[in-house]
Amino acid sequence: MTASGLVTATAPRVLLVEDEPTIARAVVDRLVAEGFAVDVAADGPAAVDMARACEPDLIVLDVMLPGFDGLEVCRRVQAERSVPVLMLTARDDETDLLVGLAVGADDYVTKPFSMRELVARIRALLRRVQRPAPDAASAPHPPVLRIGPLEVDARARRVRRDGREVHLTPTEFDLLACLARNRGAVLTRAVLLEQVWDWADASGTRVVDSHVKALRRKLGPDLIRTVHGVGYSLDSA
Ligand code: CA
């Protein structure tokens, strides 16, 4: 199903994956009114097929779905093509669980959510993936940052640990680059949310924890230090 209002060639294309018709309808209506082109899938397998066929700019993905769940959709879609994913979770504790699993979603919104919040999060996520890397644009920092065993190449958006390339999602890279530019400094979750996720409010700080956890899993546990009650810091040892 495709719903489109005044869609231009530049309208961002959103794939909504939601099996509850009432929620799906409400989200589609609002996104179309906001100028997005929207495709809808109501189960896991259809979501994967539509992501392939429609090449959306962003996916809004419910977790509990018929067929297979949103985590599996996220895995299968990301294996083919890097696309930002905003997950819809049923409860705060479901968000906690997903954060713990570090599934690689770029952001989470807990039901019930306001349409206004959802649209704001979608716009923030699209802005973030569409803007050039700050280092590449103005080069105020050396393009390759070396921190202990770590090499962060801002221009190529590549990361090596001990000379071995590590594959990161775009959000994971942005978070690491932000910590690397501020090496040694403790950055609060609120600052990271603003710098990396482009949010001014700090209501969703667990998304930061989720991505730190994913980075530690990929880069090793020794580089990003937790400063309890404050935030995170990237140190060379
Ligand atoms: Ca559901």
PDB file of N, CA, C and O in Angstrom, residues 59-121:
ATOM      1  N   ILE A  59      12.953   3.939   8.005  1.00  0.00           N
ATOM      2  CA  ILE A  59      11.936   2.938   8.359  1.00  0.00           C
ATOM      3  C   ILE A  59      11.452   3.195   9.782  1.00  0.00           C
ATOM      4  O   ILE A  59      12.258   3.366  10.692  1.00  0.00           O
ATOM      5  N   VAL A  60      10.128   3.262   9.946  1.00  0.00           N
ATOM      6  CA  VAL A  60       9.503   3.309  11.271  1.00  0.00           C
ATOM      7  C   VAL A  60       9.006   1.900  11.534  1.00  0.00           C
ATOM      8  O   VAL A  60       8.159   1.386  10.792  1.00  0.00           O
ATOM      9  N   LEU A  61       9.536   1.261  12.568  1.00  0.00           N
ATOM     10  CA  LEU A  61       9.405  -0.183  12.692  1.00  0.00           C
ATOM     11  C   LEU A  61       8.848  -0.590  14.043  1.00  0.00           C
ATOM     12  O   LEU A  61       9.481  -0.389  15.082  1.00  0.00           O
ATOM     13  N   ASP A  62       7.656  -1.172  14.029  1.00  0.00           N
ATOM     14  CA  ASP A  62       7.079  -1.738  15.249  1.00  0.00           C
ATOM     15  C   ASP A  62       7.871  -2.993  15.618  1.00  0.00           C
ATOM     16  O   ASP A  62       8.430  -3.662  14.743  1.00  0.00           O
ATOM     17  N   VAL A  63       7.911  -3.325  16.905  1.00  0.00           N
ATOM     18  CA  VAL A  63       8.714  -4.485  17.333  1.00  0.00           C
ATOM     19  C   VAL A  63       7.925  -5.782  17.189  1.00  0.00           C
ATOM     20  O   VAL A  63       8.377  -6.745  16.576  1.00  0.00           O
ATOM     21  N   MET A  64       6.730  -5.834  17.765  1.00  0.00           N
ATOM     22  CA  MET A  64       5.945  -7.063  17.728  1.00  0.00           C
ATOM     23  C   MET A  64       5.125  -7.108  16.446  1.00  0.00           C
ATOM     24  O   MET A  64       4.237  -6.291  16.244  1.00  0.00           O
ATOM     25  N   LEU A  65       5.468  -8.064  15.587  1.00  0.00           N
ATOM     26  CA  LEU A  65       4.839  -8.164  14.270  1.00  0.00           C
ATOM     27  C   LEU A  65       4.539  -9.627  13.956  1.00  0.00           C
ATOM     28  O   LEU A  65       5.240 -10.515  14.432  1.00  0.00           O
ATOM     29  N   PRO A  66       3.535  -9.874  13.127  1.00  0.00           N
ATOM     30  CA  PRO A  66       3.342 -11.241  12.636  1.00  0.00           C
ATOM     31  C   PRO A  66       4.486 -11.622  11.685  1.00  0.00           C
ATOM     32  O   PRO A  66       5.122 -10.754  11.106  1.00  0.00           O
ATOM     33  N   GLY A  67       4.706 -12.897  11.534  1.00  0.00           N
ATOM     34  CA  GLY A  67       5.761 -13.374  10.629  1.00  0.00           C
ATOM     35  C   GLY A  67       7.060 -13.492  11.391  1.00  0.00           C
ATOM     36  O   GLY A  67       7.349 -14.526  11.985  1.00  0.00           O
ATOM     37  N   PHE A  68       7.844 -12.427  11.384  1.00  0.00           N
ATOM     38  CA  PHE A  68       8.944 -12.325  12.335  1.00  0.00           C
ATOM     39  C   PHE A  68       9.005 -10.905  12.842  1.00  0.00           C
ATOM     40  O   PHE A  68       8.427 -10.003  12.250  1.00  0.00           O
ATOM     41  N   ASP A  69       9.711 -10.712  13.967  1.00  0.00           N
ATOM     42  CA  ASP A  69       9.592  -9.433  14.668  1.00  0.00           C
ATOM     43  C   ASP A  69      10.468  -8.330  14.075  1.00  0.00           C
ATOM     44  O   ASP A  69      11.240  -8.551  13.128  1.00  0.00           O
ATOM     45  N   GLY A  70      10.317  -7.140  14.649  1.00  0.00           N
ATOM     46  CA  GLY A  70      11.015  -5.969  14.142  1.00  0.00           C
ATOM     47  C   GLY A  70      12.532  -6.086  14.227  1.00  0.00           C
ATOM     48  O   GLY A  70      13.252  -5.511  13.409  1.00  0.00           O
ATOM     49  N   LEU A  71      13.021  -6.826  15.218  1.00  0.00           N
ATOM     50  CA  LEU A  71      14.469  -7.019  15.334  1.00  0.00           C
ATOM     51  C   LEU A  71      15.008  -7.768  14.123  1.00  0.00           C
ATOM     52  O   LEU A  71      16.045  -7.422  13.567  1.00  0.00           O
ATOM     53  N   GLU A  72      14.262  -8.802  13.733  1.00  0.00           N
ATOM     54  CA  GLU A  72      14.687  -9.598  12.584  1.00  0.00           C
ATOM     55  C   GLU A  72      14.564  -8.777  11.289  1.00  0.00           C
ATOM     56  O   GLU A  72      15.410  -8.863  10.407  1.00  0.00           O
ATOM     57  N   VAL A  73      13.500  -7.963  11.213  1.00  0.00           N
ATOM     58  CA  VAL A  73      13.360  -7.064  10.052  1.00  0.00           C
ATOM     59  C   VAL A  73      14.573  -6.144   9.979  1.00  0.00           C
ATOM     60  O   VAL A  73      15.197  -5.981   8.921  1.00  0.00           O
ATOM     61  N   CYS A  74      14.934  -5.550  11.107  1.00  0.00           N
ATOM     62  CA  CYS A  74      16.058  -4.619  11.173  1.00  0.00           C
ATOM     63  C   CYS A  74      17.334  -5.306  10.697  1.00  0.00           C
ATOM     64  O   CYS A  74      18.069  -4.778   9.868  1.00  0.00           O
ATOM     65  N   ARG A  75      17.572  -6.496  11.194  1.00  0.00           N
ATOM     66  CA  ARG A  75      18.774  -7.259  10.813  1.00  0.00           C
ATOM     67  C   ARG A  75      18.803  -7.532   9.314  1.00  0.00           C
ATOM     68  O   ARG A  75      19.803  -7.311   8.655  1.00  0.00           O
ATOM     69  N   ARG A  76      17.684  -8.023   8.782  1.00  0.00           N
ATOM     70  CA  ARG A  76      17.666  -8.424   7.368  1.00  0.00           C
ATOM     71  C   ARG A  76      17.790  -7.216   6.443  1.00  0.00           C
ATOM     72  O   ARG A  76      18.480  -7.256   5.431  1.00  0.00           O
ATOM     73  N   VAL A  77      17.082  -6.123   6.800  1.00  0.00           N
ATOM     74  CA  VAL A  77      17.121  -4.931   5.960  1.00  0.00           C
ATOM     75  C   VAL A  77      18.515  -4.313   5.980  1.00  0.00           C
ATOM     76  O   VAL A  77      19.080  -3.971   4.945  1.00  0.00           O
ATOM     77  N   GLN A  78      19.097  -4.191   7.171  1.00  0.00           N
ATOM     78  CA  GLN A  78      20.413  -3.548   7.297  1.00  0.00           C
ATOM     79  C   GLN A  78      21.502  -4.369   6.630  1.00  0.00           C
ATOM     80  O   GLN A  78      22.532  -3.823   6.232  1.00  0.00           O
ATOM     81  N   ALA A  79      21.291  -5.681   6.522  1.00  0.00           N
ATOM     82  CA  ALA A  79      22.289  -6.529   5.859  1.00  0.00           C
ATOM     83  C   ALA A  79      22.365  -6.201   4.373  1.00  0.00           C
ATOM     84  O   ALA A  79      23.393  -6.407   3.731  1.00  0.00           O
ATOM     85  N   GLU A  80      21.268  -5.686   3.810  1.00  0.00           N
ATOM     86  CA  GLU A  80      21.254  -5.382   2.378  1.00  0.00           C
ATOM     87  C   GLU A  80      21.631  -3.941   2.083  1.00  0.00           C
ATOM     88  O   GLU A  80      22.233  -3.649   1.059  1.00  0.00           O
ATOM     89  N   ARG A  81      21.227  -3.027   2.963  1.00  0.00           N
ATOM     90  CA  ARG A  81      21.375  -1.613   2.657  1.00  0.00           C
ATOM     91  C   ARG A  81      21.277  -0.833   3.962  1.00  0.00           C
ATOM     92  O   ARG A  81      20.419  -1.111   4.786  1.00  0.00           O
ATOM     93  N   SER A  82      22.163   0.131   4.130  1.00  0.00           N
ATOM     94  CA  SER A  82      22.148   0.915   5.361  1.00  0.00           C
ATOM     95  C   SER A  82      21.004   1.924   5.307  1.00  0.00           C
ATOM     96  O   SER A  82      20.941   2.756   4.409  1.00  0.00           O
ATOM     97  N   VAL A  83      20.081   1.830   6.248  1.00  0.00           N
ATOM     98  CA  VAL A  83      18.936   2.744   6.262  1.00  0.00           C
ATOM     99  C   VAL A  83      18.611   3.071   7.721  1.00  0.00           C
ATOM    100  O   VAL A  83      18.665   2.198   8.587  1.00  0.00           O
ATOM    101  N   PRO A  84      18.322   4.351   8.024  1.00  0.00           N
ATOM    102  CA  PRO A  84      17.998   4.684   9.401  1.00  0.00           C
ATOM    103  C   PRO A  84      16.689   4.035   9.859  1.00  0.00           C
ATOM    104  O   PRO A  84      15.724   3.978   9.095  1.00  0.00           O
ATOM    105  N   VAL A  85      16.679   3.545  11.098  1.00  0.00           N
ATOM    106  CA  VAL A  85      15.516   2.841  11.642  1.00  0.00           C
ATOM    107  C   VAL A  85      15.099   3.487  12.959  1.00  0.00           C
ATOM    108  O   VAL A  85      15.910   3.691  13.851  1.00  0.00           O
ATOM    109  N   LEU A  86      13.821   3.836  13.023  1.00  0.00           N
ATOM    110  CA  LEU A  86      13.219   4.341  14.255  1.00  0.00           C
ATOM    111  C   LEU A  86      12.255   3.261  14.752  1.00  0.00           C
ATOM    112  O   LEU A  86      11.318   2.907  14.048  1.00  0.00           O
ATOM    113  N   MET A  87      12.509   2.713  15.932  1.00  0.00           N
ATOM    114  CA  MET A  87      11.673   1.614  16.425  1.00  0.00           C
ATOM    115  C   MET A  87      10.542   2.115  17.298  1.00  0.00           C
ATOM    116  O   MET A  87      10.736   3.016  18.125  1.00  0.00           O
ATOM    117  N   LEU A  88       9.371   1.512  17.112  1.00  0.00           N
ATOM    118  CA  LEU A  88       8.214   1.775  17.966  1.00  0.00           C
ATOM    119  C   LEU A  88       8.151   0.658  18.996  1.00  0.00           C
ATOM    120  O   LEU A  88       8.065  -0.512  18.625  1.00  0.00           O
ATOM    121  N   THR A  89       8.231   0.998  20.258  1.00  0.00           N
ATOM    122  CA  THR A  89       8.179  -0.027  21.288  1.00  0.00           C
ATOM    123  C   THR A  89       6.901   0.119  22.088  1.00  0.00           C
ATOM    124  O   THR A  89       6.346   1.208  22.220  1.00  0.00           O
ATOM    125  N   ALA A  90       6.422  -1.024  22.633  1.00  0.00           N
ATOM    126  CA  ALA A  90       5.121  -1.034  23.291  1.00  0.00           C
ATOM    127  C   ALA A  90       5.192  -0.450  24.696  1.00  0.00           C
ATOM    128  O   ALA A  90       4.245   0.142  25.173  1.00  0.00           O
ATOM    129  N   ARG A  91       6.337  -0.638  25.349  1.00  0.00           N
ATOM    130  CA  ARG A  91       6.454  -0.172  26.738  1.00  0.00           C
ATOM    131  C   ARG A  91       7.896   0.247  26.980  1.00  0.00           C
ATOM    132  O   ARG A  91       8.792  -0.135  26.246  1.00  0.00           O
ATOM    133  N   ASP A  92       8.093   0.980  28.064  1.00  0.00           N
ATOM    134  CA  ASP A  92       9.449   1.385  28.423  1.00  0.00           C
ATOM    135  C   ASP A  92      10.358   0.183  28.657  1.00  0.00           C
ATOM    136  O   ASP A  92      11.519   0.195  28.303  1.00  0.00           O
ATOM    137  N   ASP A  93       9.777  -0.891  29.265  1.00  0.00           N
ATOM    138  CA  ASP A  93      10.671  -2.030  29.551  1.00  0.00           C
ATOM    139  C   ASP A  93      11.044  -2.766  28.269  1.00  0.00           C
ATOM    140  O   ASP A  93      12.083  -3.406  28.201  1.00  0.00           O
ATOM    141  N   GLU A  94      10.194  -2.657  27.238  1.00  0.00           N
ATOM    142  CA  GLU A  94      10.581  -3.234  25.944  1.00  0.00           C
ATOM    143  C   GLU A  94      11.741  -2.425  25.343  1.00  0.00           C
ATOM    144  O   GLU A  94      12.673  -2.984  24.768  1.00  0.00           O
ATOM    145  N   THR A  95      11.671  -1.096  25.503  1.00  0.00           N
ATOM    146  CA  THR A  95      12.788  -0.262  25.051  1.00  0.00           C
ATOM    147  C   THR A  95      14.059  -0.661  25.789  1.00  0.00           C
ATOM    148  O   THR A  95      15.121  -0.811  25.188  1.00  0.00           O
ATOM    149  N   ASP A  96      13.937  -0.872  27.116  1.00  0.00           N
ATOM    150  CA  ASP A  96      15.112  -1.291  27.895  1.00  0.00           C
ATOM    151  C   ASP A  96      15.705  -2.581  27.343  1.00  0.00           C
ATOM    152  O   ASP A  96      16.922  -2.717  27.230  1.00  0.00           O
ATOM    153  N   LEU A  97      14.822  -3.512  27.011  1.00  0.00           N
ATOM    154  CA  LEU A  97      15.289  -4.802  26.492  1.00  0.00           C
ATOM    155  C   LEU A  97      16.041  -4.601  25.172  1.00  0.00           C
ATOM    156  O   LEU A  97      17.131  -5.138  24.972  1.00  0.00           O
ATOM    157  N   LEU A  98      15.461  -3.813  24.284  1.00  0.00           N
ATOM    158  CA  LEU A  98      16.099  -3.583  22.983  1.00  0.00           C
ATOM    159  C   LEU A  98      17.411  -2.843  23.141  1.00  0.00           C
ATOM    160  O   LEU A  98      18.386  -3.130  22.460  1.00  0.00           O
ATOM    161  N   VAL A  99      17.409  -1.878  24.062  1.00  0.00           N
ATOM    162  CA  VAL A  99      18.638  -1.145  24.333  1.00  0.00           C
ATOM    163  C   VAL A  99      19.714  -2.114  24.796  1.00  0.00           C
ATOM    164  O   VAL A  99      20.862  -2.060  24.372  1.00  0.00           O
ATOM    165  N   GLY A 100      19.298  -3.053  25.659  1.00  0.00           N
ATOM    166  CA  GLY A 100      20.228  -4.071  26.150  1.00  0.00           C
ATOM    167  C   GLY A 100      20.765  -4.947  25.035  1.00  0.00           C
ATOM    168  O   GLY A 100      21.921  -5.348  25.048  1.00  0.00           O
ATOM    169  N   LEU A 101      19.928  -5.226  24.063  1.00  0.00           N
ATOM    170  CA  LEU A 101      20.353  -6.067  22.943  1.00  0.00           C
ATOM    171  C   LEU A 101      21.183  -5.292  21.929  1.00  0.00           C
ATOM    172  O   LEU A 101      21.831  -5.891  21.083  1.00  0.00           O
ATOM    173  N   ALA A 102      21.135  -3.963  22.007  1.00  0.00           N
ATOM    174  CA  ALA A 102      21.874  -3.114  21.069  1.00  0.00           C
ATOM    175  C   ALA A 102      21.627  -3.552  19.622  1.00  0.00           C
ATOM    176  O   ALA A 102      22.527  -3.892  18.886  1.00  0.00           O
ATOM    177  N   VAL A 103      20.346  -3.548  19.239  1.00  0.00           N
ATOM    178  CA  VAL A 103      19.965  -4.081  17.932  1.00  0.00           C
ATOM    179  C   VAL A 103      20.363  -3.178  16.768  1.00  0.00           C
ATOM    180  O   VAL A 103      20.273  -3.579  15.624  1.00  0.00           O
ATOM    181  N   GLY A 104      20.791  -1.973  17.041  1.00  0.00           N
ATOM    182  CA  GLY A 104      21.263  -1.122  15.948  1.00  0.00           C
ATOM    183  C   GLY A 104      20.198  -0.210  15.369  1.00  0.00           C
ATOM    184  O   GLY A 104      20.420   0.407  14.336  1.00  0.00           O
ATOM    185  N   ALA A 105      19.042  -0.117  16.044  1.00  0.00           N
ATOM    186  CA  ALA A 105      18.080   0.901  15.635  1.00  0.00           C
ATOM    187  C   ALA A 105      18.672   2.264  15.981  1.00  0.00           C
ATOM    188  O   ALA A 105      19.418   2.395  16.943  1.00  0.00           O
ATOM    189  N   ASP A 106      18.354   3.271  15.172  1.00  0.00           N
ATOM    190  CA  ASP A 106      18.946   4.591  15.395  1.00  0.00           C
ATOM    191  C   ASP A 106      18.235   5.362  16.489  1.00  0.00           C
ATOM    192  O   ASP A 106      18.805   6.269  17.086  1.00  0.00           O
ATOM    193  N   ASP A 107      16.966   5.035  16.710  1.00  0.00           N
ATOM    194  CA  ASP A 107      16.199   5.752  17.714  1.00  0.00           C
ATOM    195  C   ASP A 107      14.999   4.892  18.122  1.00  0.00           C
ATOM    196  O   ASP A 107      14.638   3.946  17.416  1.00  0.00           O
ATOM    197  N   TYR A 108      14.395   5.228  19.273  1.00  0.00           N
ATOM    198  CA  TYR A 108      13.223   4.501  19.778  1.00  0.00           C
ATOM    199  C   TYR A 108      12.145   5.486  20.195  1.00  0.00           C
ATOM    200  O   TYR A 108      12.447   6.528  20.764  1.00  0.00           O
ATOM    201  N   VAL A 109      10.890   5.127  19.927  1.00  0.00           N
ATOM    202  CA  VAL A 109       9.768   5.906  20.436  1.00  0.00           C
ATOM    203  C   VAL A 109       8.825   4.926  21.118  1.00  0.00           C
ATOM    204  O   VAL A 109       8.483   3.881  20.556  1.00  0.00           O
ATOM    205  N   THR A 110       8.437   5.242  22.344  1.00  0.00           N
ATOM    206  CA  THR A 110       7.589   4.338  23.115  1.00  0.00           C
ATOM    207  C   THR A 110       6.112   4.698  22.927  1.00  0.00           C
ATOM    208  O   THR A 110       5.750   5.871  22.988  1.00  0.00           O
ATOM    209  N   LYS A 111       5.287   3.664  22.691  1.00  0.00           N
ATOM    210  CA  LYS A 111       3.840   3.868  22.603  1.00  0.00           C
ATOM    211  C   LYS A 111       3.254   4.070  23.994  1.00  0.00           C
ATOM    212  O   LYS A 111       3.698   3.411  24.928  1.00  0.00           O
ATOM    213  N   PRO A 112       2.254   4.891  24.182  1.00  0.00           N
ATOM    214  CA  PRO A 112       1.663   5.745  23.139  1.00  0.00           C
ATOM    215  C   PRO A 112       2.526   6.986  22.929  1.00  0.00           C
ATOM    216  O   PRO A 112       3.052   7.533  23.897  1.00  0.00           O
ATOM    217  N   PHE A 113       2.681   7.361  21.665  1.00  0.00           N
ATOM    218  CA  PHE A 113       3.506   8.531  21.368  1.00  0.00           C
ATOM    219  C   PHE A 113       2.617   9.597  20.744  1.00  0.00           C
ATOM    220  O   PHE A 113       1.544   9.295  20.224  1.00  0.00           O
ATOM    221  N   SER A 114       3.062  10.837  20.809  1.00  0.00           N
ATOM    222  CA  SER A 114       2.311  11.876  20.108  1.00  0.00           C
ATOM    223  C   SER A 114       2.830  11.936  18.677  1.00  0.00           C
ATOM    224  O   SER A 114       4.009  11.675  18.415  1.00  0.00           O
ATOM    225  N   MET A 115       1.939  12.243  17.748  1.00  0.00           N
ATOM    226  CA  MET A 115       2.334  12.358  16.341  1.00  0.00           C
ATOM    227  C   MET A 115       3.402  13.432  16.189  1.00  0.00           C
ATOM    228  O   MET A 115       4.309  13.309  15.385  1.00  0.00           O
ATOM    229  N   ARG A 116       3.250  14.462  16.992  1.00  0.00           N
ATOM    230  CA  ARG A 116       4.208  15.554  16.924  1.00  0.00           C
ATOM    231  C   ARG A 116       5.620  15.072  17.273  1.00  0.00           C
ATOM    232  O   ARG A 116       6.597  15.420  16.616  1.00  0.00           O
ATOM    233  N   GLU A 117       5.695  14.233  18.322  1.00  0.00           N
ATOM    234  CA  GLU A 117       7.006  13.718  18.713  1.00  0.00           C
ATOM    235  C   GLU A 117       7.567  12.796  17.634  1.00  0.00           C
ATOM    236  O   GLU A 117       8.746  12.869  17.283  1.00  0.00           O
ATOM    237  N   LEU A 118       6.696  11.945  17.093  1.00  0.00           N
ATOM    238  CA  LEU A 118       7.155  11.008  16.057  1.00  0.00           C
ATOM    239  C   LEU A 118       7.714  11.765  14.857  1.00  0.00           C
ATOM    240  O   LEU A 118       8.794  11.449  14.356  1.00  0.00           O
ATOM    241  N   VAL A 119       6.971  12.770  14.406  1.00  0.00           N
ATOM    242  CA  VAL A 119       7.420  13.550  13.244  1.00  0.00           C
ATOM    243  C   VAL A 119       8.734  14.262  13.555  1.00  0.00           C
ATOM    244  O   VAL A 119       9.660  14.285  12.730  1.00  0.00           O
ATOM    245  N   ALA A 120       8.847  14.803  14.768  1.00  0.00           N
ATOM    246  CA  ALA A 120      10.086  15.498  15.141  1.00  0.00           C
ATOM    247  C   ALA A 120      11.272  14.545  15.116  1.00  0.00           C
ATOM    248  O   ALA A 120      12.353  14.884  14.624  1.00  0.00           O
ATOM    249  N   ARG A 121      11.059  13.338  15.617  1.00  0.00           N
ATOM    250  CA  ARG A 121      12.146  12.349  15.633  1.00  0.00           C
ATOM    251  C   ARG A 121      12.518  11.922  14.213  1.00  0.00           C
ATOM    252  O   ARG A 121      13.679  11.722  13.895  1.00  0.00           O
TER     253      ARG A 121
END
